[in-house]
Coordinates of C-alpha atoms and ligand atoms in Angstrom, one line a residue:
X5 CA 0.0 0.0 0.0
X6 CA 1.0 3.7 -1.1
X7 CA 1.8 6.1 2.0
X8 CA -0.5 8.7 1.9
X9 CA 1.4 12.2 1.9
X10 CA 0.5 14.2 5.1
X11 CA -0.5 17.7 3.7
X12 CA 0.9 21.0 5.5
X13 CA -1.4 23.3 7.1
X14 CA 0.0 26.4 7.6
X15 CA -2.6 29.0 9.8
X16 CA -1.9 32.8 8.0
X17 CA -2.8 35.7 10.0
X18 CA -3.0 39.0 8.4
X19 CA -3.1 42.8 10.4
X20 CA -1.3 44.8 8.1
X21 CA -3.9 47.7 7.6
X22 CA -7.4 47.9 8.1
X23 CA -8.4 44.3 7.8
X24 CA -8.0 41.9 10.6
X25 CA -7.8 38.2 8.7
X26 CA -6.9 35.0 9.4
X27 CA -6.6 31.7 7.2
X28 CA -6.2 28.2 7.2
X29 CA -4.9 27.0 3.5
X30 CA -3.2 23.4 2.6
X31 CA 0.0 22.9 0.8
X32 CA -0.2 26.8 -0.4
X33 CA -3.1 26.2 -2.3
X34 CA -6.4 24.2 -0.5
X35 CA -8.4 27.3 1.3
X36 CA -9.9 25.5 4.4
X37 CA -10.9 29.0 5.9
X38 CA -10.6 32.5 4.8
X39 CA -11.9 34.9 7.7
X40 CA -11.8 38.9 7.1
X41 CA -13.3 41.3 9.2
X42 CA -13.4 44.6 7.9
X43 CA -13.2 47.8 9.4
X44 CA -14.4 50.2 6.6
X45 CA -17.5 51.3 8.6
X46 CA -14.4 52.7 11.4
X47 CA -12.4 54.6 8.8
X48 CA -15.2 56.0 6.6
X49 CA -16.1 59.1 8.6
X50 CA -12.4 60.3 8.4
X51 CA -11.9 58.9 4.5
X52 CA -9.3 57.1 5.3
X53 CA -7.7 54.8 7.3
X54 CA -6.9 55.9 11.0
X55 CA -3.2 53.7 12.4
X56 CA -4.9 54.0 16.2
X57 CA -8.2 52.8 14.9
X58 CA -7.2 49.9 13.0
X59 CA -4.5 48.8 15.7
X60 CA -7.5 49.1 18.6
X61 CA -10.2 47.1 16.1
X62 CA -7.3 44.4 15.5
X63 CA -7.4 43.9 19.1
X64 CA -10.7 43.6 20.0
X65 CA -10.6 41.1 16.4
X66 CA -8.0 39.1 16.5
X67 CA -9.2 36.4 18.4
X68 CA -13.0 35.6 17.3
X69 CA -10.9 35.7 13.7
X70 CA -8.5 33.3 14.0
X71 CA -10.8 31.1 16.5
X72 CA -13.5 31.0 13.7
X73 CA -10.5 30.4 10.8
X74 CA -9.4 27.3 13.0
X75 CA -13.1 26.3 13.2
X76 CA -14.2 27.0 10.0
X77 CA -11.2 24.9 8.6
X78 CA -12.1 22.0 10.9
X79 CA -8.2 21.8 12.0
X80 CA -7.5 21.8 16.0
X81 CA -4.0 23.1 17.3
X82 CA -2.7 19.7 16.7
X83 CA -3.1 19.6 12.6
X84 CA -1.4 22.9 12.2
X85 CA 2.1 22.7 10.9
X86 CA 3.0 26.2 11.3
X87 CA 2.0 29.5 12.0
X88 CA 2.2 32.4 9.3
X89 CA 1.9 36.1 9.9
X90 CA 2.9 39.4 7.6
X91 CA 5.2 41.4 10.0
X92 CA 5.5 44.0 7.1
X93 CA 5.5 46.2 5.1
X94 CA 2.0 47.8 6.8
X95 CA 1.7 50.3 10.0
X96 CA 3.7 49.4 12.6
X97 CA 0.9 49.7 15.2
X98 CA -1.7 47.7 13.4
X99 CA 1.2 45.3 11.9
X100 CA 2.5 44.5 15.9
X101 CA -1.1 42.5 16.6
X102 CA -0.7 40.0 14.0
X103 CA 3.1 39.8 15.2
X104 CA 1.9 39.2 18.9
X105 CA -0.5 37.0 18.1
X106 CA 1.4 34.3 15.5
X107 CA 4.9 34.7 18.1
X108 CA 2.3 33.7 21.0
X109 CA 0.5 30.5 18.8
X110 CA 3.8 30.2 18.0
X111 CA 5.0 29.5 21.3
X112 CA 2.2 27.6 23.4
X113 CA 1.5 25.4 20.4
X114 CA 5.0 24.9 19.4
X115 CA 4.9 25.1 15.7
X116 CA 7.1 26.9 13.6
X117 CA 7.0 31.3 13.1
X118 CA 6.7 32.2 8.9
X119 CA 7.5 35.9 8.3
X120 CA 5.7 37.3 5.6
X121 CA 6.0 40.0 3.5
X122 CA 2.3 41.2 3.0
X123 CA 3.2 42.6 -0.9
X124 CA 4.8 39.3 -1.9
X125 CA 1.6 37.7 -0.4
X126 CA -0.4 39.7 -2.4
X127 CA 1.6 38.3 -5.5
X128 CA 1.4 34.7 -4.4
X129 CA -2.9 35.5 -5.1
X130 CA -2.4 35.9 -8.4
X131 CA -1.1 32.5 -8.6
X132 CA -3.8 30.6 -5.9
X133 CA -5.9 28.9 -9.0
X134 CA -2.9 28.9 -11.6
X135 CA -2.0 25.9 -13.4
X136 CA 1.3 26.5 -14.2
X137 CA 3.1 29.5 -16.4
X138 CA 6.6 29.9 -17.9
X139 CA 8.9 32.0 -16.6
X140 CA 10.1 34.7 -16.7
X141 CA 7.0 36.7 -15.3
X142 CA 6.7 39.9 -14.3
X143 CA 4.4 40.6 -11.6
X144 CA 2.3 44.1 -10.8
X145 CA 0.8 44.7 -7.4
X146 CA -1.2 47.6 -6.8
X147 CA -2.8 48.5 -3.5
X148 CA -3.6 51.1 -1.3
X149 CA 0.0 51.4 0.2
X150 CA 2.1 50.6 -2.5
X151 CA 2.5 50.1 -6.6
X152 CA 5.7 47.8 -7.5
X153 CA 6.7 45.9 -10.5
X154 CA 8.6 42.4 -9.7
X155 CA 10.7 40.1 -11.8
X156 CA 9.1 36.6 -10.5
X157 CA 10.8 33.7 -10.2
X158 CA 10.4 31.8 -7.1
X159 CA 7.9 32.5 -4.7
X160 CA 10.6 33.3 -1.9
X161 CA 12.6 35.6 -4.5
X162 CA 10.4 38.2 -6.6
X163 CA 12.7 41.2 -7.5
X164 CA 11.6 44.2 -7.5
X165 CA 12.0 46.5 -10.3
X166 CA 10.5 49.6 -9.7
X167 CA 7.7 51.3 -7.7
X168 CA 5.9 54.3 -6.6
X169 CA 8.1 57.8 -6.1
X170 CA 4.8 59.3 -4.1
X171 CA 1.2 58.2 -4.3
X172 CA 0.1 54.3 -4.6
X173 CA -2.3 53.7 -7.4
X174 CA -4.9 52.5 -4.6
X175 CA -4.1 56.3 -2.6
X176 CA -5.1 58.0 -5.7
X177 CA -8.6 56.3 -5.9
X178 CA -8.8 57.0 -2.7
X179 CA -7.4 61.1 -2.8
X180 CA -10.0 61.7 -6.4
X181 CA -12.1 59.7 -5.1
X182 CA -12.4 62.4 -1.7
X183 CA -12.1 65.2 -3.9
X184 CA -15.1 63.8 -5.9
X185 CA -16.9 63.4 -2.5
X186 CA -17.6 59.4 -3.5
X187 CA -17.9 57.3 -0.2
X188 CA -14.6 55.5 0.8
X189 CA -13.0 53.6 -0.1
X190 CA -12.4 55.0 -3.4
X191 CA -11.3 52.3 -5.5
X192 CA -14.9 50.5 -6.0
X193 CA -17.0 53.9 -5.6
X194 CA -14.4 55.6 -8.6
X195 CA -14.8 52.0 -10.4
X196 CA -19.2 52.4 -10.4
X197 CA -19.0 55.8 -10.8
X198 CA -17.0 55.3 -14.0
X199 CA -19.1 53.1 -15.4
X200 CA -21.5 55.7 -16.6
X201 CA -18.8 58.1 -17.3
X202 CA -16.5 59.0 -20.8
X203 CA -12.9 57.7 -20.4
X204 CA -12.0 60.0 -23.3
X205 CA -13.5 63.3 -22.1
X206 CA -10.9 64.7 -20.1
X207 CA -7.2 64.1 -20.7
X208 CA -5.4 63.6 -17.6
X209 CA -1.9 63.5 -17.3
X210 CA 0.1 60.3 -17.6
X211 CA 3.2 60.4 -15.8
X212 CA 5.4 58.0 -17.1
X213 CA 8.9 59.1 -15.9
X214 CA 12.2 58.9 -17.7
X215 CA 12.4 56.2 -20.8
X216 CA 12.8 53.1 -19.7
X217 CA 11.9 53.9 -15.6
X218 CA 9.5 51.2 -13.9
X219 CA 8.6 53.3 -11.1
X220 CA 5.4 55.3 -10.7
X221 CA 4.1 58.4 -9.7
X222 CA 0.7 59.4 -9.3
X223 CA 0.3 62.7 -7.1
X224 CA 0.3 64.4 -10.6
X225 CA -2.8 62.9 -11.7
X226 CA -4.4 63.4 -8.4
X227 CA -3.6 67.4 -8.6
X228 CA -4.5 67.5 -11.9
X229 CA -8.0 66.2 -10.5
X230 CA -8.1 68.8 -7.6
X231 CA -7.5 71.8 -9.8
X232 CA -10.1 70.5 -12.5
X233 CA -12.7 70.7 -10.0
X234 CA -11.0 73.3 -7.5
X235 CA -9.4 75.9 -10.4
X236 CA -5.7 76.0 -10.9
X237 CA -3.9 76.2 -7.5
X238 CA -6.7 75.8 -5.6
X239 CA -8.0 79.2 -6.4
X240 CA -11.3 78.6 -7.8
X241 CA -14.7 77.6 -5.7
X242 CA -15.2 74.1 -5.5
X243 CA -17.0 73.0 -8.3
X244 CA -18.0 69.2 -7.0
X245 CA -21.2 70.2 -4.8
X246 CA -22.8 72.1 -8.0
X247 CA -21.8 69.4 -11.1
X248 CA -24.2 66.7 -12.4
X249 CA -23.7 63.0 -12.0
X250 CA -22.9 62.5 -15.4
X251 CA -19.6 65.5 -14.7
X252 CA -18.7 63.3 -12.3
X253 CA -18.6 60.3 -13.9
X254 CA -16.7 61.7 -16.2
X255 CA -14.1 62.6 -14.2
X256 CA -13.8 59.4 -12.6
X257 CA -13.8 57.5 -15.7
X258 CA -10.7 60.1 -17.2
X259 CA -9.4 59.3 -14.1
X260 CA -9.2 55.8 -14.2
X261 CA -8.3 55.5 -18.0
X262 CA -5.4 57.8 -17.5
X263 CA -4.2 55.6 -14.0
X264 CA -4.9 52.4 -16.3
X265 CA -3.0 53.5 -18.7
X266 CA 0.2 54.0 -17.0
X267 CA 0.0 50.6 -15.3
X268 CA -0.3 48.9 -18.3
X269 CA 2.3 51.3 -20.3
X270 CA 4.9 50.7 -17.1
X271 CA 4.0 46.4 -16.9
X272 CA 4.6 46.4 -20.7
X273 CA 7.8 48.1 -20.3
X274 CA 8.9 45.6 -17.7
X275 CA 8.1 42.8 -19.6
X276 CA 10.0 44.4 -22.8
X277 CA 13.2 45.0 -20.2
X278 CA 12.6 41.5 -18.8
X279 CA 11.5 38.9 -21.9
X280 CA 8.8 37.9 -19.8
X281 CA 6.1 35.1 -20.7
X282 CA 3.7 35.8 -18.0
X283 CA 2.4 38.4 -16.1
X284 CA 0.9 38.2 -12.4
X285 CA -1.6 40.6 -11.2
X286 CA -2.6 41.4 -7.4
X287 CA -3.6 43.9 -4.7
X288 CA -6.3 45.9 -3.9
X289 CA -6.7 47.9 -7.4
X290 CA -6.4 44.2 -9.5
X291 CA -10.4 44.2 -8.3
X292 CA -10.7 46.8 -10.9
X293 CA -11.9 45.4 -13.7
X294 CA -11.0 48.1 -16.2
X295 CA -7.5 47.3 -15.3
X296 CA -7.5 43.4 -15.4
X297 CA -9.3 44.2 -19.1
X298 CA -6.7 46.5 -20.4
X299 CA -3.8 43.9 -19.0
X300 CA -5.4 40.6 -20.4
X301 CA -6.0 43.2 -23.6
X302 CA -2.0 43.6 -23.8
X303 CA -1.5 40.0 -23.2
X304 CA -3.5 39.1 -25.8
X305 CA -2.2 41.6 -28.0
X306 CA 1.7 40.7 -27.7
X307 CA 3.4 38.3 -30.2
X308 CA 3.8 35.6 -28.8
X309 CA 0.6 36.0 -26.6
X310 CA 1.4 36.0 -23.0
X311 CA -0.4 34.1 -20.1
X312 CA -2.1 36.6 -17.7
X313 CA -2.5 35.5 -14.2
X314 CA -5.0 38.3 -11.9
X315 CA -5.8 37.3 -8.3
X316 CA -9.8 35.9 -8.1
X317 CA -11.2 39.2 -7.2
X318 CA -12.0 38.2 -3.3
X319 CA -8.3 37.5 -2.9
X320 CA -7.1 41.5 -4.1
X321 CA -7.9 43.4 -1.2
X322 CA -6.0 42.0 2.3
X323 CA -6.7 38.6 3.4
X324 CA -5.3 35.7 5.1
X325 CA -5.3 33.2 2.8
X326 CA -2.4 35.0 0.4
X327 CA 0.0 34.9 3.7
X328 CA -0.9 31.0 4.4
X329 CA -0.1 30.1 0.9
X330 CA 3.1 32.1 0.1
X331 CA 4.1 30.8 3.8
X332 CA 3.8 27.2 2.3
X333 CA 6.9 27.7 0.0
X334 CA 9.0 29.3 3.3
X335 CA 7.8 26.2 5.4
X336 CA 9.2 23.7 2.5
X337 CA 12.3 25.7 2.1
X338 CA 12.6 25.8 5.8
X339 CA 12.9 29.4 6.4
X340 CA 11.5 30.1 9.9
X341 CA 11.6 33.5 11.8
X342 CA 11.9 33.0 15.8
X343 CA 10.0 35.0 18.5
X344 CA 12.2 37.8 18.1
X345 CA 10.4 39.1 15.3
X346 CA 9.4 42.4 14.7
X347 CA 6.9 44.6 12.7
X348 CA 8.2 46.4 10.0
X349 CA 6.8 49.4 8.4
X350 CA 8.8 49.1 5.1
X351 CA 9.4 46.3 3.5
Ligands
KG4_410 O1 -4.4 45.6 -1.0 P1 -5.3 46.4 -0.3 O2 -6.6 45.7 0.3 O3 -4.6 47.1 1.0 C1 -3.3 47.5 1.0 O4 -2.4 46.6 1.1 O5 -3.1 48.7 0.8 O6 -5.7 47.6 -1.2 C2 -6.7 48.6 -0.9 C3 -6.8 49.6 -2.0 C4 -7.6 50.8 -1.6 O7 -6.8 51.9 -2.0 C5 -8.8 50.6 -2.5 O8 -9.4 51.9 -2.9 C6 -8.3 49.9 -3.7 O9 -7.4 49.0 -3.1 N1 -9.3 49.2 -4.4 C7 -9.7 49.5 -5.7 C8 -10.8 48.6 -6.0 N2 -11.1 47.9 -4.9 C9 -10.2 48.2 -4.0 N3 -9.2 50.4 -6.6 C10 -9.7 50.4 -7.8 N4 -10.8 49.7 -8.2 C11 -11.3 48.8 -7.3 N5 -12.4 48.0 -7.7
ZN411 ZN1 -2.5 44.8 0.9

């Protein structure tokens, strides 16, 4: 008789902004449990998120979260191989509860500590339902904190290749998405606004950098907003509370195009500089589905085609199931942090 292989069961926990999460997943890839408790309903009053908020709410969460991932998965203490947690990049204070809480499981269940870094999770969700690409890829995540091109290889090695000089993609949404006094967060409220609105009727600028640069900016764009509906230099009256819906769908959609645009311009350039065959696609803004259109459009277009890989849509904002899975590859590898870990804001 064959020996059945055991599988690894790694518990991912997840505090690095304004979600509190916590997962069980199988050999990186069998969700048992995915558990997310929101706080958007704590942040929304101040349009964006507050670090002393989020790190009280990830207090109060932490436990019914991971107690109902553990139950939800069916697993006890004794069927987990090892506990997984991203100590960064994120804020420090919110970042510090996930920490506590993994070094502590850690500990009195004596299984091994994963570190994880929370952006290279958000990669490994663009490859959750894959079934198998050629390398090189080139891998674009886009969230509220950060914009970063990677050259991907393993999933314990993606090297980065360029990111954002000022504004994430995701803290543009959010900043037009403010000026356009849509609710927060801004991403999905710019997204269905858009929808009724004329990508081509304003021109925006697309800041694309010097030839050949892979990193980002995007506080242009967001001024260029402001002073459209605020006159240049803020001089003007505030035009928002006076235009129609269809102005301001408008706006978002320009908005979007021109933020598109540059993602796709900048992901093609990487995979020009790189030869690439595949491209990954993950974070919070990969939810946009003008953006995994225009991608899968450039895929499509290049010759040869290449294979696009874009994170199922409940895996692109933060979640625990992205830090379970990428911890998978660490636990096989057998790269284990020890209970002198630390949060890291930057990572
Ligand atoms: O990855 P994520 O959950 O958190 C960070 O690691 O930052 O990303 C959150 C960001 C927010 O800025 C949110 O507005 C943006 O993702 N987002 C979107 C969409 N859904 C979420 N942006 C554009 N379109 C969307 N549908
Ligand atoms: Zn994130």
């Amino acid at each position: 008789m064959q020996a059945v292989s055991k599988s690894v069961n790694i518990l991912g926990i997840e505090t690095s902004c304004d979600e509190t999460a916590a997962a069980v997943v199988a050999n990186g890839r069998i969700v048992k449990s995915s558990v997310v408790a929101s706080q958007t309903e704590l942040h929304e009053k101040y349009g964006g998120v507050v670090p002393e908020i989020a790190s009280r709410a990830h207090i109060e969460k932490i436990y019914p979260v991971i107690a109902e991932a553990m139950e939800q998965a069916g697993v006890t203490k004794d069927e987990i191989d090892a506990v997984a947690v991203a100590n960064q990049p994120g804020l420090t204070i919110a970042l510090v509860v996930g920490v506590t809480a993994a070094k502590t499981l850690s500990f009195i269940w004596g299984k091994p500590l994963i570190a994880i870094n929370h952006l290279h999770a958000h990669l490994q969700s663009a490859l959750l339902e894959s079934d198998g690409f050629e390398l090189p890829a080139v891998a674009l995540i886009v969230s509220g904190g950060h914009t970063c091109l990677y050259d991907y290889e393993s999933p314990l090695e993606p090297a980065l290749l360029g990111s954002t000089i000022d504004d994430a993609a995701g803290e543009a949404f959010d900043k037009v998405a403010s000026i356009l006094r849509l609710p927060y967060p801004g991403g999905p409220s710019i997204e269905k606004a858009a929808a009724g609105g004329d990508p081509k009727s304003i021109k925006f600028p697309r800041t694309m950098l010097e030839p050949g640069s892979l990193d980002f900016s995007f506080s242009g764009i967001k001024t260029a907003v402001l002073y459209y509906c605020r006159g240049q230099d803020m001089k003007g009256e505030d035009k928002v509370g006076s235009m129609s819906k269809q102005q301001i769908a408008d706006i978002a959609a320009s908005f979007q195009a021109a933020v598109v645009d540059v993602l796709v311009r900048k992901t093609k350039r990487a995979v020009k500089k790189t030869g690439a065959r595949t491209v990954l696609l993950g974070g919070g803004v990969a939810a946009n589905n003008a953006l995994r259109k225009s991608l899968q459009e450039m895929c499509d277009a290049a010759k040869p085609a290449l294979k696009f890989l874009v994170a199922p849509k409940r895996y692109c904002t933060d979640n625990a199931v992205m830090v379970a899975s990428l911890a998978y590859y660490k636990f096989k590898a057998g790269i284990f942090a020890d209970l002198s870990l630390e949060p890291q804001a930057r990572g």
